[in-house]
CSV table of C-alpha atoms in Angstrom, one decimal:
chain,number,residue,atom,x,y,z
R,1,MET,CA,-79.0,-5.1,36.7
R,2,VAL,CA,-77.4,-4.7,40.1
R,3,ASP,CA,-73.7,-4.5,39.8
R,4,ILE,CA,-72.2,-8.2,41.1
R,5,VAL,CA,-68.9,-7.1,42.6
R,6,GLU,CA,-65.7,-10.1,42.0
R,7,ASN,CA,-66.3,-11.3,44.7
R,8,ASP,CA,-70.2,-11.9,45.0
R,9,THR,CA,-70.0,-13.5,41.7
R,10,ALA,CA,-68.3,-16.2,43.1
R,11,LEU,CA,-70.8,-15.9,46.1
R,12,LEU,CA,-73.2,-16.2,43.4
R,13,GLN,CA,-72.1,-19.5,41.8
R,14,ARG,CA,-71.5,-21.2,45.4
R,15,ALA,CA,-75.4,-20.3,46.1
R,16,LYS,CA,-75.9,-22.4,42.3
R,17,GLU,CA,-73.8,-25.4,43.9
R,18,VAL,CA,-75.6,-25.8,46.9
R,19,LEU,CA,-79.4,-25.5,45.0
R,20,GLN,CA,-77.1,-27.9,42.5
R,21,GLN,CA,-76.2,-30.4,45.3
R,22,ASN,CA,-79.9,-30.5,46.9
R,23,TRP,CA,-81.7,-31.3,43.8
R,24,LEU,CA,-83.3,-34.2,43.6
R,25,GLY,CA,-84.0,-35.1,40.1
R,26,ALA,CA,-87.9,-33.7,40.6
R,27,ALA,CA,-87.6,-30.7,43.1
R,28,THR,CA,-85.1,-29.3,45.6
R,29,LYS,CA,-84.9,-30.1,49.1
R,30,PRO,CA,-84.1,-27.5,51.8
R,31,ALA,CA,-80.9,-29.1,53.2
R,32,PRO,CA,-78.6,-32.2,52.7
R,33,ARG,CA,-79.8,-34.2,55.9
R,34,LEU,CA,-82.5,-32.4,58.0
R,35,TYR,CA,-84.9,-32.4,55.9
R,36,PRO,CA,-84.8,-35.2,53.3
R,37,HIS,CA,-88.0,-34.2,51.3
R,38,GLN,CA,-90.3,-31.3,49.2
R,39,TRP,CA,-91.5,-28.6,51.7
R,40,SER,CA,-94.1,-26.2,50.8
R,41,TRP,CA,-93.0,-22.5,50.8
R,42,ASP,CA,-89.3,-23.5,50.5
R,43,SER,CA,-90.1,-24.4,47.0
R,44,ALA,CA,-91.6,-21.7,46.2
R,45,PHE,CA,-88.5,-19.8,47.7
R,46,ILE,CA,-86.4,-21.8,46.0
R,47,ALA,CA,-88.3,-21.4,42.0
R,48,MET,CA,-87.4,-18.2,42.7
R,49,GLY,CA,-83.9,-18.0,42.9
R,50,TYR,CA,-84.0,-20.7,39.8
R,51,ALA,CA,-86.2,-18.0,38.1
R,52,HIS,CA,-83.0,-16.4,37.4
R,53,TYR,CA,-81.1,-18.5,35.5
R,54,SER,CA,-82.8,-22.2,35.3
R,55,GLN,CA,-86.6,-21.6,33.8
R,56,GLU,CA,-86.7,-25.2,33.4
R,57,GLN,CA,-86.4,-26.4,37.2
R,58,ALA,CA,-88.2,-23.3,38.3
R,59,MET,CA,-91.6,-24.5,36.8
R,60,GLN,CA,-90.4,-28.5,37.9
R,61,GLU,CA,-90.1,-27.0,41.7
R,62,LEU,CA,-93.5,-26.2,41.5
R,63,ARG,CA,-94.8,-29.1,39.4
R,64,SER,CA,-93.5,-31.5,41.4
R,65,LEU,CA,-95.3,-29.6,44.8
R,66,PHE,CA,-98.8,-29.7,43.1
R,67,ARG,CA,-98.7,-33.3,42.2
R,68,GLY,CA,-99.5,-33.8,46.1
R,69,GLN,CA,-102.2,-31.8,46.3
R,70,TRP,CA,-105.8,-32.6,47.8
R,71,ARG,CA,-108.8,-32.5,45.8
R,72,ASN,CA,-110.3,-30.1,48.1
R,73,GLY,CA,-107.5,-28.0,46.8
R,74,LEU,CA,-105.2,-28.2,49.9
R,75,VAL,CA,-101.7,-28.0,49.0
R,76,PRO,CA,-99.6,-30.4,52.0
R,77,HIS,CA,-96.2,-28.9,54.0
R,78,ILE,CA,-94.5,-32.1,52.6
R,79,VAL,CA,-94.5,-33.8,49.2
R,80,PHE,CA,-92.4,-36.7,50.3
R,81,CYS,CA,-89.9,-37.8,47.8
R,82,GLN,CA,-88.5,-40.9,48.5
R,83,GLU,CA,-90.1,-44.8,49.0
R,84,ASP,CA,-88.5,-45.1,52.2
R,85,CYS,CA,-89.5,-42.4,54.5
R,86,SER,CA,-88.0,-44.3,58.1
R,87,ALA,CA,-85.1,-41.9,58.7
R,88,TYR,CA,-87.3,-38.8,59.0
R,89,PHE,CA,-90.1,-37.9,61.4
R,90,PRO,CA,-93.6,-37.6,61.0
R,91,GLY,CA,-93.3,-39.3,58.0
R,92,PRO,CA,-96.0,-41.2,56.2
R,93,ASP,CA,-96.9,-44.3,58.4
R,94,TYR,CA,-97.5,-40.8,60.9
R,95,TRP,CA,-99.1,-38.5,59.0
R,96,GLN,CA,-102.0,-41.0,57.8
R,97,ALA,CA,-103.0,-38.7,54.9
R,98,GLU,CA,-105.4,-41.2,53.5
R,99,ARG,CA,-107.4,-40.7,56.3
R,100,SER,CA,-108.8,-37.7,54.2
R,101,PRO,CA,-110.7,-38.8,51.1
R,102,HIS,CA,-109.3,-35.5,49.5
R,103,ALA,CA,-105.2,-36.8,49.7
R,104,PRO,CA,-104.1,-38.3,46.7
R,105,GLN,CA,-103.3,-42.1,46.4
R,106,ASP,CA,-100.1,-41.6,44.5
R,107,VAL,CA,-98.1,-39.2,46.6
R,108,ALA,CA,-97.3,-39.6,50.4
R,109,THR,CA,-97.6,-36.0,51.5
R,110,SER,CA,-98.5,-34.6,55.2
R,111,GLY,CA,-101.6,-33.1,56.5
R,112,ILE,CA,-100.9,-29.4,57.3
R,113,ILE,CA,-100.3,-26.4,55.0
R,114,GLN,CA,-97.8,-23.9,54.5
R,115,PRO,CA,-97.6,-20.0,53.6
R,116,PRO,CA,-99.2,-19.5,50.2
R,117,VAL,CA,-96.4,-18.0,48.4
R,118,HIS,CA,-97.0,-20.1,45.2
R,119,ALA,CA,-99.0,-17.4,43.1
R,120,THR,CA,-95.9,-15.6,43.7
R,121,ALA,CA,-93.2,-17.5,42.7
R,122,ALA,CA,-95.1,-18.6,39.8
R,123,TRP,CA,-95.7,-15.1,38.4
R,124,GLN,CA,-91.8,-14.3,39.6
R,125,ILE,CA,-90.9,-17.4,36.9
R,126,TYR,CA,-92.5,-15.3,34.4
R,127,GLN,CA,-91.1,-12.0,35.1
R,128,TYR,CA,-87.7,-13.8,34.8
R,129,ALA,CA,-88.3,-16.0,31.7
R,130,SER,CA,-86.2,-16.6,29.0
R,131,ASP,CA,-88.7,-18.3,27.1
R,132,LEU,CA,-92.0,-16.1,27.2
R,133,GLU,CA,-94.0,-18.9,25.6
R,134,SER,CA,-93.0,-21.6,28.0
R,135,ALA,CA,-93.4,-19.6,30.9
R,136,LYS,CA,-97.0,-18.4,29.8
R,137,ALA,CA,-97.9,-21.9,29.1
R,138,PHE,CA,-96.5,-23.0,32.7
R,139,LEU,CA,-99.1,-20.8,34.4
R,140,ALA,CA,-101.8,-21.5,32.4
R,141,GLU,CA,-101.0,-25.3,33.4
R,142,LEU,CA,-100.7,-24.1,36.8
R,143,TYR,CA,-103.6,-21.6,37.0
R,144,PRO,CA,-106.6,-24.4,38.2
R,145,GLN,CA,-104.5,-25.7,40.7
R,146,LEU,CA,-103.2,-22.4,42.4
R,147,VAL,CA,-106.9,-20.9,42.0
R,148,ALA,CA,-108.1,-23.9,43.9
R,149,TRP,CA,-105.5,-23.6,46.4
R,150,HIS,CA,-106.9,-20.5,47.2
R,151,GLN,CA,-110.3,-21.4,47.2
R,152,TYR,CA,-109.4,-23.8,49.5
R,153,LEU,CA,-108.1,-21.4,52.2
R,154,TYR,CA,-111.4,-19.0,51.9
R,155,ARG,CA,-113.5,-21.9,52.2
R,156,GLU,CA,-111.9,-24.1,54.7
R,157,ARG,CA,-109.8,-21.9,56.2
R,158,ASN,CA,-111.9,-18.8,57.0
R,159,PRO,CA,-114.0,-19.3,59.7
R,160,ASP,CA,-116.1,-15.9,60.1
R,161,GLY,CA,-116.0,-14.9,56.7
R,162,ASP,CA,-113.4,-11.9,57.3
R,163,GLY,CA,-111.0,-12.8,54.9
R,164,LEU,CA,-108.2,-14.2,57.8
R,165,ILE,CA,-107.3,-17.4,57.5
R,166,TYR,CA,-106.3,-19.3,60.5
R,167,ILE,CA,-103.8,-22.3,61.0
R,168,ARG,CA,-104.0,-25.2,63.1
R,169,HIS,CA,-100.7,-26.0,63.8
R,170,PRO,CA,-97.7,-24.0,64.3
R,171,TRP,CA,-95.7,-25.8,61.5
R,172,GLU,CA,-98.3,-24.3,59.1
R,173,SER,CA,-96.9,-21.1,59.7
R,174,GLY,CA,-93.1,-21.9,59.3
R,175,GLN,CA,-92.2,-20.1,62.4
R,176,ASP,CA,-92.6,-23.2,64.3
R,177,ASN,CA,-91.3,-22.6,67.6
R,178,SER,CA,-91.6,-19.3,67.7
R,179,PRO,CA,-93.4,-17.4,71.2
R,180,LEU,CA,-96.2,-16.2,69.3
R,181,TRP,CA,-97.7,-19.6,69.9
R,182,ASP,CA,-97.0,-20.1,73.7
R,183,GLU,CA,-99.8,-19.6,75.1
R,184,ALA,CA,-102.3,-21.3,73.2
R,185,LEU,CA,-100.0,-24.6,73.0
R,186,ALA,CA,-99.5,-24.1,76.8
R,187,GLN,CA,-103.4,-24.9,76.7
R,188,ILE,CA,-102.4,-28.7,76.2
R,189,GLU,CA,-101.0,-30.6,79.1
R,190,ILE,CA,-99.6,-33.9,77.5
R,191,THR,CA,-99.7,-36.3,79.8
R,192,PRO,CA,-97.8,-40.5,79.8
R,193,GLY,CA,-99.2,-41.9,77.1
R,194,MET,CA,-100.9,-39.8,75.7
R,195,LEU,CA,-99.3,-39.7,72.6
R,196,PRO,CA,-98.4,-42.7,70.1
R,197,ALA,CA,-94.6,-43.4,70.7
R,198,TYR,CA,-92.2,-41.9,68.1
R,199,LYS,CA,-88.7,-40.2,67.8
R,200,ARG,CA,-87.5,-37.5,67.3
R,201,VAL,CA,-84.9,-37.4,64.5
R,202,ASP,CA,-83.8,-33.5,64.2
R,203,LEU,CA,-81.8,-33.9,66.9
R,204,ASN,CA,-79.7,-35.8,65.3
R,205,GLU,CA,-78.1,-33.3,63.0
R,206,VAL,CA,-79.0,-29.7,64.9
R,207,SER,CA,-77.9,-29.5,68.7
R,208,HIS,CA,-80.6,-29.1,70.9
R,209,THR,CA,-80.2,-25.4,72.0
R,210,ASN,CA,-81.2,-24.6,68.6
R,211,ARG,CA,-84.3,-27.2,68.5
R,212,PRO,CA,-87.9,-26.6,69.5
R,213,SER,CA,-87.7,-28.2,73.4
R,214,ASN,CA,-89.1,-31.6,74.1
R,215,LEU,CA,-92.6,-30.2,75.5
R,216,ASP,CA,-93.0,-28.4,72.4
R,217,TYR,CA,-92.6,-31.3,70.1
R,218,ASP,CA,-95.0,-32.8,71.8
R,219,ARG,CA,-97.7,-30.7,71.6
R,220,TYR,CA,-96.7,-30.5,67.5
R,221,VAL,CA,-97.3,-34.2,67.2
R,222,TYR,CA,-100.7,-33.9,69.6
R,223,LEU,CA,-102.3,-31.6,66.8
R,224,LEU,CA,-100.9,-33.4,64.3
R,225,VAL,CA,-102.6,-36.3,66.0
R,226,GLN,CA,-106.0,-34.5,66.5
R,227,ALA,CA,-106.2,-33.9,63.2
R,228,ARG,CA,-105.3,-37.0,61.8
R,229,ASP,CA,-108.1,-38.8,64.5
R,230,CYS,CA,-110.3,-36.0,63.0
R,231,GLY,CA,-109.8,-37.7,59.4
R,232,TYR,CA,-108.3,-34.1,58.2
R,233,ASP,CA,-112.2,-33.1,58.5
R,234,GLU,CA,-111.8,-28.9,59.2
R,235,VAL,CA,-115.3,-28.6,60.6
R,236,ARG,CA,-114.1,-31.5,63.0
R,237,ILE,CA,-110.7,-30.2,63.3
R,238,ARG,CA,-112.1,-26.6,64.5
R,239,GLU,CA,-114.3,-27.4,67.1
R,240,SER,CA,-112.3,-29.6,69.4
R,241,CYS,CA,-108.7,-28.1,68.3
R,242,PRO,CA,-107.4,-25.9,71.2
R,243,PHE,CA,-104.7,-24.2,68.5
R,244,VAL,CA,-106.7,-22.0,65.7
R,245,VAL,CA,-104.6,-19.0,65.1
R,246,GLN,CA,-105.2,-15.9,62.2
R,247,ASP,CA,-101.2,-15.2,61.6
R,248,VAL,CA,-100.1,-12.1,60.0
R,249,LEU,CA,-97.5,-13.8,58.3
R,250,PHE,CA,-99.4,-16.1,56.3
R,251,ASN,CA,-102.0,-13.6,55.5
R,252,ALA,CA,-99.8,-11.0,54.4
R,253,LEU,CA,-98.4,-13.5,52.2
R,254,LEU,CA,-101.6,-15.0,50.9
R,255,ILE,CA,-102.3,-11.0,50.0
R,256,GLN,CA,-99.5,-10.8,47.9
R,257,ALA,CA,-100.4,-14.0,46.3
R,258,ASN,CA,-103.5,-12.8,45.4
R,259,CYS,CA,-102.5,-9.9,43.4
R,260,ASP,CA,-99.9,-11.9,42.1
R,261,LEU,CA,-103.0,-14.3,41.3
R,262,VAL,CA,-105.0,-11.2,39.7
R,263,ALA,CA,-101.7,-10.8,37.3
R,264,ILE,CA,-101.5,-14.2,36.1
R,265,ALA,CA,-105.1,-14.2,35.3
R,266,ARG,CA,-105.2,-11.2,33.2
R,267,LEU,CA,-101.9,-12.5,31.2
R,268,LEU,CA,-104.4,-15.3,30.7
R,269,HIS,CA,-107.7,-13.6,29.8
R,270,GLN,CA,-109.1,-14.9,33.5
R,271,ASP,CA,-111.2,-13.5,35.5
R,272,PRO,CA,-109.5,-11.5,38.4
R,273,THR,CA,-112.0,-10.4,40.4
R,274,PRO,CA,-112.3,-13.4,42.8
R,275,PHE,CA,-108.6,-12.3,43.7
R,276,GLU,CA,-108.8,-8.8,43.7
R,277,ALA,CA,-111.7,-9.3,46.1
R,278,TRP,CA,-110.2,-11.6,48.5
R,279,ALA,CA,-106.8,-9.3,48.5
R,280,LYS,CA,-109.2,-6.4,49.7
R,281,GLN,CA,-110.8,-8.2,51.7
R,282,THR,CA,-107.6,-9.9,53.5
R,283,THR,CA,-106.3,-6.1,54.0
R,284,ALA,CA,-108.8,-4.6,55.9
R,285,ALA,CA,-109.2,-7.8,58.2
R,286,LEU,CA,-105.9,-7.5,59.1
R,287,ASN,CA,-105.7,-3.7,59.3
R,288,GLN,CA,-109.1,-4.1,61.4
R,289,LYS,CA,-107.9,-7.2,63.6
R,290,LEU,CA,-104.5,-7.7,63.6
R,291,TRP,CA,-102.7,-3.8,63.9
R,292,ASN,CA,-101.7,-3.0,67.0
R,293,PRO,CA,-101.4,0.7,67.0
R,294,GLN,CA,-99.7,0.9,70.3
R,295,GLN,CA,-97.0,-1.0,69.2
R,296,GLY,CA,-96.8,-0.4,66.0
R,297,ILE,CA,-96.7,-4.0,64.7
R,298,TYR,CA,-99.3,-6.1,63.4
R,299,GLN,CA,-100.2,-9.1,66.1
R,300,ASN,CA,-101.7,-12.6,65.5
R,301,TYR,CA,-104.8,-13.6,67.1
R,302,ASP,CA,-106.0,-16.9,69.0
R,303,TRP,CA,-109.5,-17.6,67.2
R,304,VAL,CA,-110.1,-19.9,70.4
R,305,SER,CA,-109.3,-17.6,73.3
R,306,GLN,CA,-110.4,-14.4,71.1
R,307,LYS,CA,-107.7,-12.1,71.9
R,308,GLN,CA,-104.7,-10.9,70.3
R,309,VAL,CA,-101.5,-12.1,70.6
R,310,SER,CA,-98.8,-10.2,72.8
R,311,ALA,CA,-96.0,-11.1,71.3
R,312,CYS,CA,-93.9,-9.2,68.8
R,313,VAL,CA,-91.7,-10.5,66.5
R,314,ALA,CA,-90.7,-9.5,63.0
R,315,ALA,CA,-93.2,-11.3,60.7
R,316,GLY,CA,-95.6,-8.5,62.6
R,317,PHE,CA,-93.7,-6.7,60.0
R,318,SER,CA,-94.8,-8.3,56.4
R,319,PRO,CA,-97.9,-6.3,56.1
R,320,LEU,CA,-95.4,-4.1,54.3
R,321,TYR,CA,-94.3,-6.5,51.7
R,322,ALA,CA,-98.5,-7.0,50.8
R,323,ARG,CA,-98.5,-3.1,51.0
R,324,VAL,CA,-101.0,-3.5,54.1
R,325,PRO,CA,-100.9,-0.4,56.0
R,326,ASN,CA,-101.3,3.4,55.2
R,327,ALA,CA,-97.7,5.5,55.2
R,328,GLU,CA,-98.7,6.6,59.1
R,329,GLN,CA,-99.1,2.8,59.7
R,330,ALA,CA,-95.4,2.3,57.9
R,331,GLN,CA,-94.4,5.1,59.9
R,332,GLN,CA,-94.9,3.5,63.2
R,333,MET,CA,-93.8,0.4,61.9
R,334,LEU,CA,-90.7,1.8,60.4
R,335,GLU,CA,-89.7,3.4,63.7
R,336,ASN,CA,-90.1,-0.2,65.8
R,337,LEU,CA,-88.3,-1.7,63.1
R,338,SER,CA,-85.0,0.6,63.7
R,339,SER,CA,-85.4,0.2,67.8
R,340,GLU,CA,-83.2,-1.3,69.7
R,341,ALA,CA,-86.0,-4.4,70.0
R,342,PHE,CA,-85.1,-5.3,66.4
R,343,CYS,CA,-82.4,-3.6,64.6
R,344,GLY,CA,-81.3,-0.3,66.4
R,345,GLY,CA,-78.4,-1.9,68.3
R,346,SER,CA,-75.1,-3.2,67.3
R,347,GLY,CA,-76.5,-7.0,65.8
R,348,TRP,CA,-77.1,-7.8,62.6
R,349,MET,CA,-80.8,-7.4,61.1
R,350,VAL,CA,-83.0,-8.8,61.3
R,351,PRO,CA,-84.1,-10.6,64.8
R,352,SER,CA,-86.8,-13.1,64.2
R,353,THR,CA,-88.5,-12.1,67.9
R,354,SER,CA,-88.2,-8.9,69.6
R,355,ARG,CA,-85.1,-8.5,72.0
R,356,GLU,CA,-87.7,-7.3,74.5
R,357,GLU,CA,-89.8,-10.8,74.8
R,358,PRO,CA,-88.8,-12.7,77.7
R,359,SER,CA,-88.5,-15.5,75.4
R,360,PHE,CA,-86.0,-14.0,73.2
R,361,CYS,CA,-83.1,-16.5,72.2
R,362,PRO,CA,-81.0,-15.8,69.7
R,363,THR,CA,-80.0,-19.3,68.7
R,364,ARG,CA,-83.4,-20.9,69.5
R,365,TYR,CA,-84.7,-21.4,66.2
R,366,TRP,CA,-87.6,-18.7,66.0
R,367,ARG,CA,-87.1,-17.1,69.6
R,368,GLY,CA,-84.2,-15.1,68.2
R,369,PRO,CA,-82.0,-16.3,65.2
R,370,ILE,CA,-82.3,-14.1,61.7
R,371,TRP,CA,-84.0,-15.9,59.1
R,372,LEU,CA,-82.6,-14.8,55.0
R,373,ASN,CA,-86.8,-15.3,54.0
R,374,LEU,CA,-88.1,-13.4,56.7
R,375,ASN,CA,-85.0,-10.6,55.5
R,376,TRP,CA,-86.2,-10.8,52.2
R,377,LEU,CA,-89.7,-9.9,52.9
R,378,LEU,CA,-88.7,-7.4,54.8
R,379,TYR,CA,-86.5,-5.4,52.4
R,380,ARG,CA,-88.8,-5.7,50.0
R,381,GLY,CA,-91.8,-4.4,51.7
R,382,LEU,CA,-89.6,-1.3,53.2
R,383,ARG,CA,-88.5,-0.4,49.4
R,384,HIS,CA,-92.1,-0.4,48.9
R,385,TYR,CA,-93.3,2.3,50.7
R,386,GLY,CA,-89.6,4.0,50.1
R,387,PHE,CA,-87.8,3.4,52.9
R,388,ASP,CA,-84.6,3.4,50.7
R,389,GLU,CA,-81.9,3.8,53.3
R,390,VAL,CA,-83.1,1.0,55.7
R,391,GLY,CA,-84.1,-1.2,53.0
R,392,ASP,CA,-80.8,-1.0,51.0
R,393,ARG,CA,-78.5,-2.0,54.5
R,394,LEU,CA,-80.9,-4.8,55.5
R,395,LYS,CA,-80.0,-5.8,51.9
R,396,ALA,CA,-76.4,-5.7,52.6
R,397,ASN,CA,-76.8,-7.1,55.8
R,398,SER,CA,-78.2,-10.2,54.8
R,399,ILE,CA,-75.7,-10.3,51.6
R,400,ASN,CA,-72.9,-10.1,53.6
R,401,LEU,CA,-74.2,-12.7,56.5
R,402,VAL,CA,-73.9,-15.2,54.1
R,403,ARG,CA,-70.6,-14.2,52.8
R,404,GLN,CA,-68.9,-14.2,56.1
R,405,SER,CA,-71.0,-17.1,57.6
R,406,GLY,CA,-72.0,-19.6,54.5
R,407,PHE,CA,-75.8,-20.9,53.5
R,408,TYR,CA,-76.7,-21.7,57.0
R,409,GLU,CA,-80.8,-22.3,57.6
R,410,TYR,CA,-80.6,-19.1,60.5
R,411,PHE,CA,-78.2,-17.1,61.9
R,412,HIS,CA,-77.5,-16.0,65.4
R,413,PRO,CA,-78.4,-11.6,65.8
R,414,ASP,CA,-75.0,-10.8,67.5
R,415,THR,CA,-72.2,-12.6,65.8
R,416,GLY,CA,-73.8,-13.5,62.8
R,417,GLU,CA,-72.7,-17.2,63.3
R,418,GLY,CA,-74.3,-19.6,61.0
R,419,LEU,CA,-77.2,-22.0,63.0
R,420,GLY,CA,-79.0,-25.0,61.9
R,421,SER,CA,-78.4,-27.0,59.0
R,422,GLY,CA,-75.9,-25.5,56.4
R,423,ASP,CA,-76.1,-25.6,52.8
R,424,PHE,CA,-79.7,-24.1,53.2
R,425,SER,CA,-81.5,-23.9,49.9
R,426,TRP,CA,-83.9,-21.0,50.2
R,427,THR,CA,-80.9,-19.0,52.1
R,428,ALA,CA,-79.1,-19.9,48.5
R,429,ALA,CA,-82.4,-19.2,46.3
R,430,LEU,CA,-83.5,-16.2,48.0
R,431,LEU,CA,-79.2,-14.7,48.1
R,432,ILE,CA,-79.3,-15.3,44.3
R,433,ASP,CA,-82.6,-13.2,43.9
R,434,LEU,CA,-81.2,-10.4,46.0
R,435,LEU,CA,-77.8,-10.5,43.9
R,436,MET,CA,-79.4,-10.6,40.4
R,437,GLU,CA,-83.1,-8.7,40.9
R,438,GLU,CA,-83.6,-5.7,38.9
R,439,ARG,CA,-84.0,-1.9,39.8
């Protein structure tokens, strides 16, 4: 185990307290007020934190999420955990998931997805299990649902058959207002009366200077309405949707999830070859279609306009986590990551958007602030390639951010100030993982 100094012991205890106060009885909400339900990739990261000290809660976290899985395998980005959802927008009445014949009848969910970190979380639960027999039984229980989830992605979201999965809403990336989406969203013209009435509730909790603009939010709602009007049928959505993007982060996380599903299959004496094939295929497609050798980074592909997205963001380094680049590519990525555009200046590591991007903003959500989950991914990726000096610096930087400012949703890349919601669950969970990981 990594040595935990005395003040880290107190920090670790506080992280556990954050998760406990956000525990809903069967799942963990991301934050006390801003996110009152269960979010998909949040729960995967949260389960990784629980795995170190509360195996039962870790397993329950994923069980709770997958009770909202649709019959076609889709894992929704929100599973609503309260009967009265009126305090949150968009709630079940706006999503109208029941328009799809695949949606569960007894669980209220959204109608979009988030990055597939779930097989990775499930495998980590087993790796750190105090009761291996129980953990193996849990994997056997969850395995068919994980397989169905990955099958859904490769069947419904893989239009070219090349293994690159698309997203159809910025929220599906987890990077809601990143400059990655600006060009695609600009094609959506919002006119008066075009959208059903709605009222944002996020601005009741967080300053508008930290959140997506009203115009961006209108466009998010437009894409939501367009999908529900198509009955959440992927073929119909794809035919008319102005936003279809093959995202670097989503696909990198899927590659790793496929590799972890291979490990789970072998443990359970199941056939791992489909997941090995998917991982290989998506890796090849990332390198062929999303790698930019001039920039030394991976960049998204806009499937509608048939061109690579030019924006440079920290998520473009995430293929390191899934061991996608070769040694030469990885060295280029390290040089880019170490430049003043990202980590070479006097600020904290790692700004979510390149400082050279015209839309860089140190306080606005995914346009500049630091997110601990991205730091966690990049730290692991750097270690995979033997870039230990930079990786260890990133790890220490991440821990010190929380020690200085608290368990915030995201952080100012210059000052380290906490931004967004306080007592944020995945910040606590991933800090636990960083403090307690095995070398």
